[in-house]
Amino acid sequence: MSTATVDIHAHDSPIPGVERTNYLNVDHSVKSWLLTFDHKRIAILYLISITLMFFVGGLFAVLMRVHLIEPQGFLVAPENYNKLFTMHGVIMVFFFLVPSIPATLGNFLVPMMIGARDLAFPKLNLMSWYIYIIGAAFTLYSVISGGVDTGWTFYTPYSSSFAHTQVVPTAIGVFITGFSSILTGLNFIVTIHKMRAPGLTWFRLPLFIWAMYATSVIFILGTPVIAVTMFLLGCERLLHIGIFDPAIGGDPILFQHLFWFYSHPAVYIMILPGMGVMSELVTAFSRKRIFGYTFVAFSSLAIAVISFLVWGHHMFVTGQSVYAGLIFSVLSFLVAIPSAIKVFNWTATLYKGSISYEAPMLYALGFIGLFTMGGLTGLFLASLATDVHLNGTYFIVAHFHYIMVGGAVMAYLGGIHFWWPKITGRLYPDAWARFAALVIFVGFNLTFFPQFVLGYLGMPRRYAVYPGEFQTLNVMSSAGASILGVGYLIPLIYLIWSFKYGPPASSNPWGAKGLEWTTASPPPTENFTTIPVVTEQAYDYAQTTGKGGH
Amino acid sequence: MMGIVQTGLQHLAAATLWFPLKPEAASSIAENVDRLYYFLTALTLFFTVLIFGTIFVFMIKYRRRTPDEIPPDTVTYMPLELAWTIIPTLICVVIFVWASWLYVRNSVPPAASTEMFVVGKQWMWHIQHPEGVREINELHVPVNTPVKLTMTSEDVIHDFYIPVFRVKHDVTPGRYSSIWFEATEKGTFHLFCAQYCGTDHSEMIGWVYVMAPQEYAAWLASSAGTPSMAQDGQRLFNQLGCASCHSSDNTGRGPSLNGIYGTEQRMISGDLKLVDETFIRQSIVNPHSVALPNYPPIMPTFQGQVSEEQVLQLIAYVKSLAGEERTSNAK
């Protein structure tokens, strides 16, 4: 048996003055962490790993923004600038955003929210983390051994036949880490189907679970395609098998079809979990049942399905036929509708609520605003005529950062703050947390709003040097990035501080609904002493007194 | 409302800001694209203000007053749910139709377009006019004249982008793509590569000079004596020994090329294929893929021996071979 196996009755009879046994203090050895099958501990392993990757990717972003203060480039030579934006993209997309919420909050919360003792396949869960680490090691190796300069999109034939940088180790890293996503998705789907507590019917599930389910479907269906794509890229680069390079009989556009067939759904891998977190935060801090539960739940599934049919909108200017363009355009508009429905439902949930403004709620409100802007600017890119002008410019950069950073990262931080007391059993200083949320919101907008204007003015993305007339907006953006960078460091500091010095948290400090709040903070290894029986709908705040623990 | 926003934005852009809000509109389609852009901007502002405003009002009006306050239960109101499903859908339909109409209308160049040829290579733009004049990272065009660019790449994917014209298209190795525009303003404008193509991607930029037609004619005339693209092509045709098989009297081992451009040819597979630029390029770099049934497939590939610019010159030459009226084997 593993070292993670514990006496599950240890905390049932607490002796006064002796600390209750929980999943954190049950065993302090390094081995007990590295060989744990406990979904909560694995969530912590992921949390540490992706936080590290986030700050590595963030460092590259800061260097880029410093470089762009001067039109002729302030910091590095063009080839190094190209490596900065490539490694920023690869690390942030594949090693932070994709695993962010599913692998940390999802891992921690899916069993807790459905009243289970663990995920269906605890060993696979641990394996997924090791796979992630191996993938990350390959990618970090490529960074240290000279970096890669293809852009995170790896477009061929540049990546396969022309680039002189570490394409293959990076591609191997992306290839490997995909399997960790597949295993996580598989684990979640089986767990949600088979391990719900008695009485927890599908339509009583928290919406976070619906979002995780939809995300898992994309993990399983989409991720193999990026793996195949990276494999083919490696074959062409190493063995010169003509797949993508027309000089040896390949088709470079084929790569883009394969790449975006995964990478557009991947955008929803990154945002759907954030939407799930949002539904939890908005209800908890307004003490209201969600407005339109079924609409919000099914919009997640609708997004998961339609997201597989819109990849061609990345290729309106590659030379695909006018008819293909029209079809991908109309489907891209269609995928916007479920997102709009969610935004309206969250807003309506606040109506006649009892709204409080602790830090997680500030992140949630920030999410709604920034995601709304990110979504609406997506319409500019689904529209064929405007996309022709905007594609490949800073407008694209601004748009997807509003979704990925303004949306996904805000939701991630909101979720981390919301469940931090549950995860660690400690409270963080809320004033600092609110201050950080505000700094991040301001810094974010100052960084990325000017990029919309830059894009419409025609400044292409991925430019190491640029014409002087774009300088003012670039300097504004760089100034914003410095604020944003500080904004991200503040939570890192006080969250680490609170882990050791924060006041102990009660089992339900927010007065929130949901099974995870019915057990101790931090939870015992087996999550619940007795498996709960569910008799009410999700977010049923109106029935009982909201405040206080159990 | 759109009009007001448009006027407002134009005033803002005209004011002495640190930076403009939009690029100059210097082509026949630019203002149409801008109008759609203004509409989308207004829509974005409207919904952002609506959502933020509503949240702000709710934040104040429904703030928690006592720690154990329990608000009334949520009542899901189906008509509202349907309204905010259907109204955004209708708005999307309007935008889709508008944007697609513009795009489709602009997708086919006018028949009378002046043709020019673009080859992208790391990291410069090579341009040749049919008259034979060549430029690097510069493009001279006459104002108020439709211009069609046929483009390909020597190496990786590039993207030909002229912001003031609101046109952009990928320039892909192994195939031809085209864009067209009709410049409406004289002046000097940016030309960018908008698809990341390696180390000096950001230096793969140039200038478009839009000139009055007579100025353009004078500019072309200043390089009088330059052989035309077709003449360049003819010279290559002879140098490479193409004429030994593709003789004009149809006695060689390969088909005569007189008048073949624009015809449809029956392939070995039985399919009909139009002999266009792409077909001729294929015949040169990968001849077996477009071999005709009545000729032995003995032509060697010229891939690597001719540059993309030379292929374009050969195509110009083949196109110039009007010859006798040719009977197609397409029946």
PDB file of N, CA and C in Angstrom, chain A residues 419-475:
ATOM      1  N   TRP A 419     -11.464  29.060  -2.900  1.00  0.00           N
ATOM      2  CA  TRP A 419     -11.291  27.747  -2.278  1.00  0.00           C
ATOM      3  C   TRP A 419     -10.010  27.644  -1.448  1.00  0.00           C
ATOM      4  N   TRP A 420      -9.213  28.727  -1.399  1.00  0.00           N
ATOM      5  CA  TRP A 420      -7.960  28.689  -0.625  1.00  0.00           C
ATOM      6  C   TRP A 420      -8.192  28.254   0.819  1.00  0.00           C
ATOM      7  N   PRO A 421      -9.210  28.812   1.504  1.00  0.00           N
ATOM      8  CA  PRO A 421      -9.439  28.367   2.884  1.00  0.00           C
ATOM      9  C   PRO A 421      -9.748  26.876   2.960  1.00  0.00           C
ATOM     10  N   LYS A 422     -10.439  26.349   1.954  1.00  0.00           N
ATOM     11  CA  LYS A 422     -10.748  24.918   1.947  1.00  0.00           C
ATOM     12  C   LYS A 422      -9.483  24.101   1.672  1.00  0.00           C
ATOM     13  N   ILE A 423      -8.677  24.578   0.721  1.00  0.00           N
ATOM     14  CA  ILE A 423      -7.482  23.826   0.327  1.00  0.00           C
ATOM     15  C   ILE A 423      -6.441  23.822   1.444  1.00  0.00           C
ATOM     16  N   THR A 424      -6.230  24.984   2.071  1.00  0.00           N
ATOM     17  CA  THR A 424      -5.127  25.115   3.028  1.00  0.00           C
ATOM     18  C   THR A 424      -5.593  25.165   4.475  1.00  0.00           C
ATOM     19  N   GLY A 425      -6.900  25.429   4.680  1.00  0.00           N
ATOM     20  CA  GLY A 425      -7.374  25.616   6.042  1.00  0.00           C
ATOM     21  C   GLY A 425      -6.970  26.948   6.641  1.00  0.00           C
ATOM     22  N   ARG A 426      -6.534  27.868   5.762  1.00  0.00           N
ATOM     23  CA  ARG A 426      -6.061  29.171   6.259  1.00  0.00           C
ATOM     24  C   ARG A 426      -6.779  30.297   5.523  1.00  0.00           C
ATOM     25  N   LEU A 427      -6.884  31.440   6.212  1.00  0.00           N
ATOM     26  CA  LEU A 427      -7.430  32.636   5.573  1.00  0.00           C
ATOM     27  C   LEU A 427      -6.276  33.545   5.156  1.00  0.00           C
ATOM     28  N   TYR A 428      -6.458  34.201   4.000  1.00  0.00           N
ATOM     29  CA  TYR A 428      -5.459  35.188   3.557  1.00  0.00           C
ATOM     30  C   TYR A 428      -5.990  36.576   3.896  1.00  0.00           C
ATOM     31  N   PRO A 429      -5.139  37.598   3.909  1.00  0.00           N
ATOM     32  CA  PRO A 429      -5.608  38.956   4.206  1.00  0.00           C
ATOM     33  C   PRO A 429      -6.477  39.489   3.069  1.00  0.00           C
ATOM     34  N   ASP A 430      -7.771  39.648   3.329  1.00  0.00           N
ATOM     35  CA  ASP A 430      -8.701  40.003   2.257  1.00  0.00           C
ATOM     36  C   ASP A 430      -8.423  41.390   1.681  1.00  0.00           C
ATOM     37  N   ALA A 431      -7.952  42.323   2.523  1.00  0.00           N
ATOM     38  CA  ALA A 431      -7.682  43.673   2.019  1.00  0.00           C
ATOM     39  C   ALA A 431      -6.598  43.630   0.943  1.00  0.00           C
ATOM     40  N   TRP A 432      -5.537  42.871   1.208  1.00  0.00           N
ATOM     41  CA  TRP A 432      -4.478  42.725   0.211  1.00  0.00           C
ATOM     42  C   TRP A 432      -5.018  42.081  -1.055  1.00  0.00           C
ATOM     43  N   ALA A 433      -5.881  41.081  -0.844  1.00  0.00           N
ATOM     44  CA  ALA A 433      -6.419  40.353  -1.994  1.00  0.00           C
ATOM     45  C   ALA A 433      -7.275  41.273  -2.858  1.00  0.00           C
ATOM     46  N   ARG A 434      -8.085  42.128  -2.209  1.00  0.00           N
ATOM     47  CA  ARG A 434      -8.898  43.060  -2.993  1.00  0.00           C
ATOM     48  C   ARG A 434      -8.017  44.061  -3.724  1.00  0.00           C
ATOM     49  N   PHE A 435      -6.990  44.520  -3.023  1.00  0.00           N
ATOM     50  CA  PHE A 435      -6.062  45.476  -3.635  1.00  0.00           C
ATOM     51  C   PHE A 435      -5.410  44.842  -4.865  1.00  0.00           C
ATOM     52  N   ALA A 436      -4.968  43.586  -4.737  1.00  0.00           N
ATOM     53  CA  ALA A 436      -4.317  42.907  -5.857  1.00  0.00           C
ATOM     54  C   ALA A 436      -5.287  42.758  -7.029  1.00  0.00           C
ATOM     55  N   ALA A 437      -6.549  42.414  -6.721  1.00  0.00           N
ATOM     56  CA  ALA A 437      -7.540  42.259  -7.798  1.00  0.00           C
ATOM     57  C   ALA A 437      -7.689  43.559  -8.578  1.00  0.00           C
ATOM     58  N   LEU A 438      -7.698  44.673  -7.836  1.00  0.00           N
ATOM     59  CA  LEU A 438      -7.841  45.977  -8.486  1.00  0.00           C
ATOM     60  C   LEU A 438      -6.614  46.297  -9.346  1.00  0.00           C
ATOM     61  N   VAL A 439      -5.428  46.040  -8.792  1.00  0.00           N
ATOM     62  CA  VAL A 439      -4.191  46.303  -9.535  1.00  0.00           C
ATOM     63  C   VAL A 439      -4.160  45.477 -10.822  1.00  0.00           C
ATOM     64  N   ILE A 440      -4.557  44.218 -10.707  1.00  0.00           N
ATOM     65  CA  ILE A 440      -4.556  43.345 -11.888  1.00  0.00           C
ATOM     66  C   ILE A 440      -5.548  43.868 -12.924  1.00  0.00           C
ATOM     67  N   PHE A 441      -6.728  44.287 -12.472  1.00  0.00           N
ATOM     68  CA  PHE A 441      -7.746  44.780 -13.411  1.00  0.00           C
ATOM     69  C   PHE A 441      -7.245  46.015 -14.154  1.00  0.00           C
ATOM     70  N   VAL A 442      -6.684  46.959 -13.418  1.00  0.00           N
ATOM     71  CA  VAL A 442      -6.186  48.186 -14.048  1.00  0.00           C
ATOM     72  C   VAL A 442      -5.008  47.874 -14.969  1.00  0.00           C
ATOM     73  N   GLY A 443      -4.051  47.114 -14.454  1.00  0.00           N
ATOM     74  CA  GLY A 443      -2.872  46.775 -15.245  1.00  0.00           C
ATOM     75  C   GLY A 443      -3.231  46.024 -16.505  1.00  0.00           C
ATOM     76  N   PHE A 444      -4.189  45.122 -16.373  1.00  0.00           N
ATOM     77  CA  PHE A 444      -4.591  44.344 -17.538  1.00  0.00           C
ATOM     78  C   PHE A 444      -5.142  45.243 -18.634  1.00  0.00           C
ATOM     79  N   ASN A 445      -6.069  46.114 -18.256  1.00  0.00           N
ATOM     80  CA  ASN A 445      -6.697  46.962 -19.287  1.00  0.00           C
ATOM     81  C   ASN A 445      -5.691  47.909 -19.920  1.00  0.00           C
ATOM     82  N   LEU A 446      -4.788  48.434 -19.106  1.00  0.00           N
ATOM     83  CA  LEU A 446      -3.788  49.348 -19.672  1.00  0.00           C
ATOM     84  C   LEU A 446      -2.840  48.598 -20.607  1.00  0.00           C
ATOM     85  N   THR A 447      -2.590  47.327 -20.306  1.00  0.00           N
ATOM     86  CA  THR A 447      -1.708  46.548 -21.179  1.00  0.00           C
ATOM     87  C   THR A 447      -2.376  46.236 -22.508  1.00  0.00           C
ATOM     88  N   PHE A 448      -3.617  45.760 -22.437  1.00  0.00           N
ATOM     89  CA  PHE A 448      -4.183  45.153 -23.644  1.00  0.00           C
ATOM     90  C   PHE A 448      -5.160  46.040 -24.397  1.00  0.00           C
ATOM     91  N   PHE A 449      -5.776  47.030 -23.754  1.00  0.00           N
ATOM     92  CA  PHE A 449      -6.685  47.864 -24.539  1.00  0.00           C
ATOM     93  C   PHE A 449      -5.959  48.599 -25.664  1.00  0.00           C
ATOM     94  N   PRO A 450      -4.782  49.203 -25.408  1.00  0.00           N
ATOM     95  CA  PRO A 450      -4.095  49.890 -26.519  1.00  0.00           C
ATOM     96  C   PRO A 450      -3.800  48.956 -27.694  1.00  0.00           C
ATOM     97  N   GLN A 451      -3.715  47.660 -27.428  1.00  0.00           N
ATOM     98  CA  GLN A 451      -3.390  46.737 -28.508  1.00  0.00           C
ATOM     99  C   GLN A 451      -4.541  46.572 -29.498  1.00  0.00           C
ATOM    100  N   PHE A 452      -5.784  46.797 -29.037  1.00  0.00           N
ATOM    101  CA  PHE A 452      -6.894  46.802 -30.002  1.00  0.00           C
ATOM    102  C   PHE A 452      -6.673  47.922 -31.026  1.00  0.00           C
ATOM    103  N   VAL A 453      -6.318  49.103 -30.523  1.00  0.00           N
ATOM    104  CA  VAL A 453      -6.120  50.252 -31.418  1.00  0.00           C
ATOM    105  C   VAL A 453      -4.926  49.994 -32.338  1.00  0.00           C
ATOM    106  N   LEU A 454      -3.835  49.476 -31.745  1.00  0.00           N
ATOM    107  CA  LEU A 454      -2.651  49.148 -32.556  1.00  0.00           C
ATOM    108  C   LEU A 454      -3.015  48.210 -33.702  1.00  0.00           C
ATOM    109  N   GLY A 455      -3.867  47.246 -33.389  1.00  0.00           N
ATOM    110  CA  GLY A 455      -4.259  46.275 -34.403  1.00  0.00           C
ATOM    111  C   GLY A 455      -5.050  46.916 -35.517  1.00  0.00           C
ATOM    112  N   TYR A 456      -5.997  47.758 -35.167  1.00  0.00           N
ATOM    113  CA  TYR A 456      -6.771  48.379 -36.246  1.00  0.00           C
ATOM    114  C   TYR A 456      -5.905  49.332 -37.060  1.00  0.00           C
ATOM    115  N   LEU A 457      -4.921  49.939 -36.399  1.00  0.00           N
ATOM    116  CA  LEU A 457      -3.985  50.795 -37.143  1.00  0.00           C
ATOM    117  C   LEU A 457      -3.115  49.972 -38.082  1.00  0.00           C
ATOM    118  N   GLY A 458      -3.044  48.674 -37.867  1.00  0.00           N
ATOM    119  CA  GLY A 458      -2.348  47.810 -38.811  1.00  0.00           C
ATOM    120  C   GLY A 458      -1.024  47.265 -38.319  1.00  0.00           C
ATOM    121  N   MET A 459      -0.711  47.411 -37.029  1.00  0.00           N
ATOM    122  CA  MET A 459       0.572  46.872 -36.581  1.00  0.00           C
ATOM    123  C   MET A 459       0.507  45.346 -36.472  1.00  0.00           C
ATOM    124  N   PRO A 460       1.320  44.625 -37.271  1.00  0.00           N
ATOM    125  CA  PRO A 460       1.298  43.167 -37.198  1.00  0.00           C
ATOM    126  C   PRO A 460       1.886  42.681 -35.874  1.00  0.00           C
ATOM    127  N   ARG A 461       1.426  41.513 -35.443  1.00  0.00           N
ATOM    128  CA  ARG A 461       1.970  40.915 -34.229  1.00  0.00           C
ATOM    129  C   ARG A 461       3.333  40.288 -34.542  1.00  0.00           C
ATOM    130  N   ARG A 462       4.032  39.919 -33.494  1.00  0.00           N
ATOM    131  CA  ARG A 462       5.317  39.226 -33.604  1.00  0.00           C
ATOM    132  C   ARG A 462       6.372  40.065 -34.322  1.00  0.00           C
ATOM    133  N   TYR A 463       6.318  41.404 -34.102  1.00  0.00           N
ATOM    134  CA  TYR A 463       7.312  42.308 -34.684  1.00  0.00           C
ATOM    135  C   TYR A 463       8.330  42.705 -33.617  1.00  0.00           C
ATOM    136  N   ALA A 464       9.593  42.388 -33.871  1.00  0.00           N
ATOM    137  CA  ALA A 464      10.654  42.747 -32.936  1.00  0.00           C
ATOM    138  C   ALA A 464      10.979  44.229 -33.035  1.00  0.00           C
ATOM    139  N   VAL A 465      10.805  44.796 -34.228  1.00  0.00           N
ATOM    140  CA  VAL A 465      10.972  46.232 -34.419  1.00  0.00           C
ATOM    141  C   VAL A 465       9.732  46.712 -35.157  1.00  0.00           C
ATOM    142  N   TYR A 466       9.416  47.998 -34.999  1.00  0.00           N
ATOM    143  CA  TYR A 466       8.162  48.456 -35.601  1.00  0.00           C
ATOM    144  C   TYR A 466       8.280  49.928 -35.973  1.00  0.00           C
ATOM    145  N   PRO A 467       7.462  50.400 -36.918  1.00  0.00           N
ATOM    146  CA  PRO A 467       7.522  51.805 -37.315  1.00  0.00           C
ATOM    147  C   PRO A 467       7.214  52.735 -36.142  1.00  0.00           C
ATOM    148  N   GLY A 468       7.893  53.871 -36.119  1.00  0.00           N
ATOM    149  CA  GLY A 468       7.834  54.784 -34.986  1.00  0.00           C
ATOM    150  C   GLY A 468       6.456  55.272 -34.604  1.00  0.00           C
ATOM    151  N   GLU A 469       5.542  55.335 -35.579  1.00  0.00           N
ATOM    152  CA  GLU A 469       4.227  55.904 -35.250  1.00  0.00           C
ATOM    153  C   GLU A 469       3.433  55.041 -34.267  1.00  0.00           C
ATOM    154  N   PHE A 470       3.846  53.797 -34.069  1.00  0.00           N
ATOM    155  CA  PHE A 470       3.134  52.927 -33.127  1.00  0.00           C
ATOM    156  C   PHE A 470       3.692  53.012 -31.713  1.00  0.00           C
ATOM    157  N   GLN A 471       4.661  53.905 -31.488  1.00  0.00           N
ATOM    158  CA  GLN A 471       5.375  53.848 -30.209  1.00  0.00           C
ATOM    159  C   GLN A 471       4.495  54.214 -29.015  1.00  0.00           C
ATOM    160  N   THR A 472       3.696  55.287 -29.147  1.00  0.00           N
ATOM    161  CA  THR A 472       2.920  55.753 -27.996  1.00  0.00           C
ATOM    162  C   THR A 472       2.080  54.624 -27.405  1.00  0.00           C
ATOM    163  N   LEU A 473       1.363  53.935 -28.287  1.00  0.00           N
ATOM    164  CA  LEU A 473       0.493  52.857 -27.802  1.00  0.00           C
ATOM    165  C   LEU A 473       1.298  51.712 -27.225  1.00  0.00           C
ATOM    166  N   ASN A 474       2.463  51.435 -27.811  1.00  0.00           N
ATOM    167  CA  ASN A 474       3.307  50.367 -27.269  1.00  0.00           C
ATOM    168  C   ASN A 474       3.843  50.717 -25.885  1.00  0.00           C
ATOM    169  N   VAL A 475       4.181  51.972 -25.694  1.00  0.00           N
ATOM    170  CA  VAL A 475       4.679  52.388 -24.376  1.00  0.00           C
ATOM    171  C   VAL A 475       3.565  52.269 -23.341  1.00  0.00           C
TER     172      VAL A 475
END
